């Protein structure tokens, strides 16, 4: 009787197919695991560059040899980063304050801080030394701003803080907007009190008050001065009998037209950032966060049109950037009357493979305007020369203000425009409140 062969051609094909399928599954698992590890490492890096802004937003400062543990869930709650794999991981970031020769001598607060993320993602990836903090010094357990909100909202007036009108003219209330560190846009909560009597010469105060959800209250006041109209100088020639009647009639008509003319909106909108001093630092190969919400978000409001955030146009370096350096984002918005507002923000792109300390923030130590006093003629413009020290400061964003905008104004680029005779002080303020000043005299 002939013995039947065990390995038939059919069996060989089936076994080969099974081995091939198993091999493909193994390869898929290995490749998928490798891709997951890369994504987890990317998430780890994201946590490290988001941590400085978390401390900044929560108003937490570290001293020399002081450290703080930041739970990654708190960073995610603040919407500082988004990552589809974040739900796979638990962990924390250790912020370590190092010795700093430029520290604040009174508080010993340091700007020389390193950040290290420690995450554990399923059974696939775990940061080396996870669970072993290896931090030096004293732990910082200060309550966060979210845990205990003690910061009052910031109110910004539309138009000038000091307004002068003449008896008989109509006072148009321009309003204000308000941003809170936790509640964000709280403009709708502003209460306005005070009244202007345009029939009586005097100085009137309009008070703007807003309270956030933690009962922190902020107030700001606008001064409205009502003056008598200056009398017209008499004519040097002797008019005829008919001419005075015509002139008086024309004067009355002009006066009536001024009192009855429709309101013309000449007040520019205001662009305000959710966190005024938040600074983006992103690795090469990514683009800056220009979303409306979150720590880098923004609000645009107009005294007539209301919230016009949807009209904001952002230009500058908005795409993916592959070269380390400092870049700019330009924000622009116009209201229905064509009044325009602009704002500028800087951000830094770094290479994590060549810069050993990618998250240390170098603060601005001083801001200087050269010269510190200038004289201008009415209608002229002048571009301020501003120096920021040190030159490698992380965030070089400046905010320009004029103490008397009826004398001279200044735009977001530091260009001063002379309006009328008088003296005003132009200030350039850094994100950490370092101020450079220049006295402007308009002749």
Coordinates of C-alpha atoms in Angstrom, one line a residue:
X1 CA 0.0 0.0 0.0
X2 CA 1.5 3.3 -1.1
X3 CA 2.1 5.9 1.8
X4 CA 0.2 9.2 1.3
X5 CA 2.5 12.2 1.3
X6 CA 1.8 14.6 4.3
X7 CA 3.0 17.8 2.6
X8 CA 0.8 18.2 -0.3
X9 CA 1.0 21.2 -2.7
X10 CA -2.2 22.6 -1.2
X11 CA -0.9 22.4 2.3
X12 CA 2.3 24.1 1.4
X13 CA 0.4 27.0 -0.1
X14 CA -1.8 27.3 3.0
X15 CA 1.1 27.2 5.4
X16 CA 3.1 29.8 3.3
X17 CA 0.1 32.1 3.3
X18 CA -0.3 31.8 7.1
X19 CA 3.4 32.6 7.6
X20 CA 3.2 35.5 5.2
X21 CA 0.1 36.9 7.1
X22 CA 1.8 36.5 10.4
X23 CA 4.9 38.2 9.1
X24 CA 2.9 41.1 7.8
X25 CA 1.1 41.4 11.1
X26 CA 4.4 41.5 13.0
X27 CA 5.8 44.1 10.6
X28 CA 2.6 46.2 11.0
X29 CA 2.9 46.0 14.8
X30 CA 6.5 46.9 14.8
X31 CA 6.0 49.8 12.4
X32 CA 2.9 51.0 14.3
X33 CA 4.8 50.8 17.6
X34 CA 7.7 52.8 16.1
X35 CA 5.3 55.5 14.8
X36 CA 3.6 55.6 18.2
X37 CA 6.9 56.1 19.9
X38 CA 7.7 59.0 17.6
X39 CA 4.4 60.6 18.2
X40 CA 4.8 60.2 22.0
X41 CA 8.2 61.8 21.8
X42 CA 6.7 64.7 19.8
X43 CA 4.0 65.1 22.5
X44 CA 6.8 65.0 25.2
X45 CA 8.6 67.9 23.3
X46 CA 5.3 69.8 23.0
X47 CA 4.8 69.6 26.8
X48 CA 8.2 71.0 27.4
X49 CA 7.8 74.1 25.2
X50 CA 4.2 74.7 26.5
X51 CA 5.2 74.6 30.2
X52 CA 6.8 78.1 30.3
X53 CA 3.5 79.6 29.0
X54 CA 1.6 77.6 31.5
X55 CA 3.6 79.2 34.3
X56 CA 3.2 82.6 32.6
X57 CA -0.5 82.3 32.3
X58 CA -0.9 81.1 35.9
X59 CA 1.3 84.0 37.1
X60 CA 3.8 81.6 38.8
X61 CA 7.4 82.6 39.3
X62 CA 10.3 80.4 40.4
X63 CA 13.2 81.3 42.5
X64 CA 16.7 80.0 42.3
X65 CA 16.9 76.3 43.3
X66 CA 13.1 76.1 43.3
X67 CA 11.1 73.6 41.3
X68 CA 7.5 72.9 40.4
X69 CA 5.7 69.9 39.2
X70 CA 3.1 70.6 36.5
X71 CA 0.6 68.0 35.7
X72 CA 0.1 67.5 32.0
X73 CA -3.7 67.5 32.5
X74 CA -3.4 71.1 33.7
X75 CA -1.5 72.1 30.5
X76 CA -4.1 70.4 28.4
X77 CA -6.9 72.2 30.3
X78 CA -5.4 75.5 29.3
X79 CA -5.5 74.4 25.6
X80 CA -1.8 75.2 25.3
X81 CA -1.3 72.2 23.0
X82 CA -3.3 69.7 21.1
X83 CA -2.2 66.1 20.4
X84 CA -4.3 63.2 19.3
X85 CA -2.2 60.9 21.5
X86 CA -2.5 62.9 24.7
X87 CA -5.3 60.7 26.0
X88 CA -2.8 57.7 25.9
X89 CA -0.4 59.3 28.4
X90 CA -0.1 60.4 32.0
X91 CA 2.7 62.5 33.3
X92 CA 4.1 65.8 34.5
X93 CA 6.7 68.5 33.6
X94 CA 9.4 69.5 36.1
X95 CA 10.2 73.2 35.9
X96 CA 13.6 73.8 37.6
X97 CA 14.9 77.2 38.6
X98 CA 18.6 77.5 38.2
X99 CA 21.2 80.0 39.4
X100 CA 20.9 83.3 37.6
X101 CA 23.2 86.3 38.0
X102 CA 20.4 88.5 36.6
X103 CA 17.8 87.4 39.1
X104 CA 15.6 89.9 41.0
X105 CA 17.7 90.6 44.1
X106 CA 14.6 91.3 46.3
X107 CA 12.5 88.2 45.4
X108 CA 15.3 86.0 44.1
X109 CA 13.1 85.2 41.2
X110 CA 15.0 83.7 38.2
X111 CA 14.4 83.6 34.5
X112 CA 16.9 80.8 34.0
X113 CA 14.4 77.9 34.1
X114 CA 14.7 74.4 32.5
X115 CA 11.7 72.2 31.7
X116 CA 11.7 68.4 31.4
X117 CA 8.6 66.3 30.6
X118 CA 8.1 62.8 32.0
X119 CA 5.3 60.8 30.4
X120 CA 4.1 57.2 30.4
X121 CA 2.0 56.2 27.4
X122 CA 0.3 52.8 27.7
X123 CA 3.0 50.1 27.8
X124 CA 4.7 51.5 24.7
X125 CA 6.8 54.5 25.8
X126 CA 8.0 55.8 29.1
X127 CA 10.4 58.7 29.6
X128 CA 13.6 57.7 31.3
X129 CA 13.6 58.4 35.0
X130 CA 9.8 58.7 35.0
X131 CA 8.7 58.8 38.7
X132 CA 12.2 60.0 39.7
X133 CA 11.9 63.8 39.6
X134 CA 15.6 64.5 40.3
X135 CA 14.7 68.1 41.2
X136 CA 17.0 70.4 43.2
X137 CA 15.9 72.6 46.0
X138 CA 12.5 73.5 47.4
X139 CA 9.2 72.6 45.7
X140 CA 7.0 75.5 44.7
X141 CA 3.4 74.9 45.8
X142 CA 2.0 78.3 45.0
X143 CA -1.7 78.3 44.1
X144 CA -2.3 78.9 40.4
X145 CA -4.3 81.8 39.0
X146 CA -7.0 79.3 38.0
X147 CA -7.1 77.9 41.6
X148 CA -7.2 81.3 43.1
X149 CA -8.0 84.1 40.7
X150 CA -6.8 87.4 42.2
X151 CA -6.1 89.3 39.1
X152 CA -8.5 92.0 38.0
X153 CA -9.7 92.4 34.4
X154 CA -8.0 94.9 32.1
X155 CA -10.2 97.7 30.7
X156 CA -9.3 99.5 27.5
X157 CA -11.1 102.6 26.4
X158 CA -12.2 103.3 22.9
X159 CA -10.9 106.7 21.9
X160 CA -9.0 109.1 24.1
X161 CA -9.0 109.0 27.9
X162 CA -9.4 112.8 27.9
X163 CA -12.0 114.4 25.6
X164 CA -12.7 118.1 25.0
X165 CA -16.0 119.3 23.5
X166 CA -17.8 122.7 23.3
X167 CA -21.0 123.8 24.9
X168 CA -23.9 122.7 22.7
X169 CA -22.1 119.8 21.1
X170 CA -23.3 116.3 21.5
X171 CA -21.2 113.9 23.6
X172 CA -20.9 110.5 22.0
X173 CA -20.1 107.6 24.4
X174 CA -17.4 105.5 22.8
X175 CA -17.4 102.7 25.3
X176 CA -14.7 100.3 26.3
X177 CA -13.7 96.6 26.2
X178 CA -12.4 94.3 28.9
X179 CA -10.3 91.2 29.0
X180 CA -9.8 88.9 32.0
X181 CA -7.0 86.4 32.5
X182 CA -9.5 83.6 33.3
X183 CA -12.9 84.7 31.9
X184 CA -11.4 86.2 28.7
X185 CA -13.7 88.7 27.0
X186 CA -15.9 90.3 29.7
X187 CA -16.8 93.4 27.7
X188 CA -20.5 92.7 28.2
X189 CA -20.1 93.0 31.9
X190 CA -18.8 96.6 31.8
X191 CA -21.0 99.1 33.7
X192 CA -20.8 102.8 32.7
X193 CA -21.7 105.5 35.2
X194 CA -21.5 109.3 35.1
X195 CA -23.1 112.0 33.0
X196 CA -21.9 114.8 30.8
X197 CA -24.0 118.1 30.7
X198 CA -23.1 119.6 27.4
X199 CA -25.0 122.8 28.3
X200 CA -22.8 123.7 31.2
X201 CA -19.0 124.4 31.2
X202 CA -17.2 122.0 33.5
X203 CA -15.1 118.8 33.9
X204 CA -17.1 115.5 34.0
X205 CA -16.0 111.9 34.8
X206 CA -17.3 108.8 33.1
X207 CA -16.5 105.7 35.1
X208 CA -16.2 102.2 33.6
X209 CA -16.4 99.2 36.0
X210 CA -16.2 95.5 35.4
X211 CA -16.1 92.4 37.7
X212 CA -15.0 88.9 36.8
X213 CA -16.4 85.6 38.0
X214 CA -14.0 85.7 41.0
X215 CA -15.3 89.2 42.0
X216 CA -12.1 90.9 41.0
X217 CA -13.1 94.4 40.1
X218 CA -11.4 96.9 37.7
X219 CA -12.3 100.5 37.1
X220 CA -11.1 103.2 34.7
X221 CA -12.2 106.8 34.2
X222 CA -12.6 109.0 31.2
X223 CA -12.4 112.8 31.6
X224 CA -14.7 114.9 29.5
X225 CA -14.1 118.7 29.5
X226 CA -16.9 121.0 28.3
X227 CA -15.7 124.4 27.2
X228 CA -17.2 127.6 25.9
X229 CA -16.8 128.2 22.2
X230 CA -14.2 130.7 21.3
X231 CA -15.7 133.9 19.9
X232 CA -14.9 134.7 16.3
X233 CA -12.5 137.6 15.7
X234 CA -14.4 140.7 14.3
X235 CA -13.7 141.6 10.6
X236 CA -11.3 144.4 9.9
X237 CA -13.4 146.0 7.1
X238 CA -16.6 147.8 7.7
X239 CA -19.5 145.7 6.3
X240 CA -22.6 147.2 4.5
X241 CA -26.0 147.2 6.1
X242 CA -27.0 144.0 4.3
X243 CA -23.7 142.1 4.9
X244 CA -24.1 141.8 8.7
X245 CA -27.5 140.2 8.2
X246 CA -26.1 137.7 5.8
X247 CA -23.1 136.9 8.0
X248 CA -25.2 136.4 11.1
X249 CA -27.5 134.1 9.2
X250 CA -24.6 132.0 7.9
X251 CA -23.1 131.8 11.3
X252 CA -26.3 130.6 12.8
X253 CA -26.7 128.0 10.1
X254 CA -23.2 126.7 10.6
X255 CA -23.8 126.4 14.3
X256 CA -27.1 124.6 13.8
X257 CA -25.6 122.2 11.3
X258 CA -22.7 121.4 13.7
X259 CA -25.2 120.6 16.4
X260 CA -27.4 118.5 14.2
X261 CA -24.9 116.8 12.0
X262 CA -25.0 112.9 12.1
X263 CA -22.4 111.1 14.1
X264 CA -19.3 110.1 12.1
X265 CA -17.3 107.1 13.5
X266 CA -13.6 108.0 13.5
X267 CA -12.6 105.7 16.4
X268 CA -10.4 102.8 15.6
X269 CA -11.2 99.2 16.8
X270 CA -9.0 97.6 19.4
X271 CA -7.2 94.2 19.1
X272 CA -6.4 92.6 22.4
X273 CA -4.7 89.3 23.1
X274 CA -6.1 86.8 25.6
X275 CA -2.7 86.7 27.4
X276 CA -0.8 89.8 26.5
X277 CA 2.7 88.4 27.5
X278 CA 2.3 84.8 26.2
X279 CA 5.2 84.1 23.8
X280 CA 5.3 81.2 21.3
X281 CA 8.4 79.1 20.9
X282 CA 8.0 76.3 18.4
X283 CA 10.3 73.7 16.9
X284 CA 11.4 73.8 13.3
X285 CA 8.9 72.1 10.9
X286 CA 5.8 73.6 12.5
X287 CA 3.7 76.8 12.1
X288 CA 2.7 79.3 14.7
X289 CA -0.6 79.0 16.5
X290 CA -2.9 81.7 15.0
X291 CA -6.2 80.3 16.3
X292 CA -8.7 82.7 17.9
X293 CA -9.0 80.8 21.2
X294 CA -6.3 79.5 23.6
X295 CA -3.3 81.2 25.1
X296 CA -2.3 83.0 21.8
X297 CA -5.9 83.9 20.9
X298 CA -7.2 87.4 20.3
X299 CA -10.3 89.6 20.4
X300 CA -11.2 92.6 18.2
X301 CA -13.9 95.0 19.3
X302 CA -15.2 98.2 17.9
X303 CA -17.2 101.0 19.6
X304 CA -19.9 100.8 17.0
X305 CA -19.7 97.4 15.4
X306 CA -19.1 95.4 18.6
X307 CA -17.1 92.2 18.3
X308 CA -15.4 92.1 14.9
X309 CA -12.9 89.3 15.7
X310 CA -14.0 87.4 12.6
X311 CA -12.7 90.3 10.5
X312 CA -9.1 90.0 11.7
X313 CA -6.6 89.3 9.0
X314 CA -3.3 87.7 10.0
X315 CA -0.2 88.0 7.7
X316 CA 3.5 87.5 8.1
X317 CA 5.1 84.2 8.9
X318 CA 2.0 82.1 9.1
X319 CA 3.2 78.9 7.3
X320 CA 5.5 76.0 8.3
X321 CA 9.0 77.3 9.2
X322 CA 12.1 75.2 8.8
X323 CA 14.8 77.7 9.8
X324 CA 15.4 78.7 13.4
X325 CA 15.0 82.4 14.1
X326 CA 12.6 85.1 15.3
X327 CA 9.5 85.8 13.1
X328 CA 6.5 88.1 13.1
X329 CA 2.7 87.9 12.9
X330 CA 0.8 90.9 11.8
X331 CA -2.9 91.4 12.9
X332 CA -5.2 93.9 11.1
X333 CA -8.9 94.7 11.4
X334 CA -11.1 97.4 10.0
X335 CA -14.6 98.5 11.2
X336 CA -17.5 99.4 8.9
X337 CA -16.4 103.0 8.7
X338 CA -12.9 102.1 7.5
X339 CA -11.1 102.8 10.8
X340 CA -8.2 100.4 11.1
X341 CA -6.3 98.8 14.0
X342 CA -3.1 96.8 13.8
X343 CA -1.0 94.7 16.2
X344 CA 2.2 92.7 15.9
X345 CA 3.5 89.6 17.8
X346 CA 6.8 87.9 17.6
X347 CA 7.6 84.2 18.0
X348 CA 10.7 82.1 18.0
X349 CA 11.5 78.9 16.0
X350 CA 14.2 76.7 17.4
X351 CA 16.0 73.5 16.4
X352 CA 15.6 70.9 19.3
X353 CA 18.5 68.9 17.9
X354 CA 21.1 71.7 18.1
X355 CA 20.0 73.9 21.0
X356 CA 20.5 72.1 24.3
X357 CA 18.2 74.3 26.4
X358 CA 15.2 75.0 24.2
X359 CA 12.8 76.3 26.8
X360 CA 14.8 78.8 28.9
X361 CA 13.2 82.2 28.5
X362 CA 15.7 85.1 28.3
X363 CA 13.9 88.2 29.7
X364 CA 14.1 91.8 28.6
X365 CA 16.2 93.7 31.1
X366 CA 15.8 97.2 29.7
X367 CA 14.2 99.2 26.9
X368 CA 15.9 102.5 25.6
X369 CA 14.5 105.1 23.2
X370 CA 17.1 107.3 21.5
X371 CA 17.0 110.2 21.8
X372 CA 15.0 110.6 24.9
X373 CA 13.4 113.9 23.8
X374 CA 12.4 115.2 20.4
X375 CA 10.7 118.3 18.9
X376 CA 8.2 118.0 16.1
X377 CA 6.0 120.3 14.0
X378 CA 2.3 119.8 13.8
X379 CA 1.5 117.1 11.1
X380 CA 5.0 115.7 11.0
X381 CA 5.9 112.0 11.8
X382 CA 9.0 110.5 13.5
X383 CA 10.1 106.9 13.7
X384 CA 11.4 106.0 17.2
X385 CA 14.7 104.3 17.5
X386 CA 14.3 101.6 20.3
X387 CA 16.9 99.3 21.7
X388 CA 16.1 96.1 23.6
X389 CA 18.6 94.5 26.0
X390 CA 19.8 91.9 25.9
X391 CA 19.8 91.6 22.2
X392 CA 19.0 87.8 22.4
X393 CA 15.9 88.4 24.6
X394 CA 13.3 85.7 23.9
X395 CA 10.3 88.0 23.5
X396 CA 11.0 91.5 22.0
X397 CA 7.4 92.5 21.6
X398 CA 6.8 96.2 22.5
X399 CA 3.6 98.1 23.3
X400 CA 3.7 101.8 22.5
X401 CA 1.5 104.4 24.3
X402 CA 1.2 108.2 24.4
X403 CA 0.3 110.0 27.6
X404 CA -1.6 112.7 25.6
X405 CA -3.0 111.5 22.2
X406 CA -4.4 115.0 21.5
X407 CA -0.7 116.2 21.2
X408 CA 0.8 113.1 19.5
X409 CA -0.1 109.5 18.7
X410 CA 2.1 106.5 18.2
X411 CA 1.3 103.3 16.3
X412 CA 2.3 99.7 16.9
X413 CA 5.5 100.2 14.9
X414 CA 6.7 103.2 17.0
X415 CA 5.9 105.9 14.5
X416 CA 4.9 109.1 16.2
X417 CA 2.5 111.6 14.6
X418 CA 2.3 115.2 15.8
X419 CA -1.3 116.3 16.2
X420 CA -1.3 119.7 18.0
X421 CA 1.0 121.9 20.1
X422 CA 1.9 120.6 23.5
X423 CA 4.0 118.0 25.3
X424 CA 3.4 114.2 25.7
X425 CA 5.4 111.2 26.8
X426 CA 5.8 108.2 24.5
X427 CA 6.5 104.9 26.2
X428 CA 7.7 101.6 24.8
X429 CA 6.8 98.8 27.2
X430 CA 8.1 95.2 27.0
X431 CA 6.1 92.1 27.9
X432 CA 7.7 92.1 31.4
X433 CA 7.0 95.8 32.1
X434 CA 10.4 97.2 31.2
X435 CA 9.8 100.8 29.9
X436 CA 11.7 103.2 27.6
X437 CA 10.4 106.7 27.4
X438 CA 10.7 109.7 25.2
X439 CA 9.4 113.3 25.7
X440 CA 7.8 114.7 22.6
X441 CA 7.2 118.4 22.2
X442 CA 5.0 119.6 19.4
X443 CA 5.6 123.2 18.3

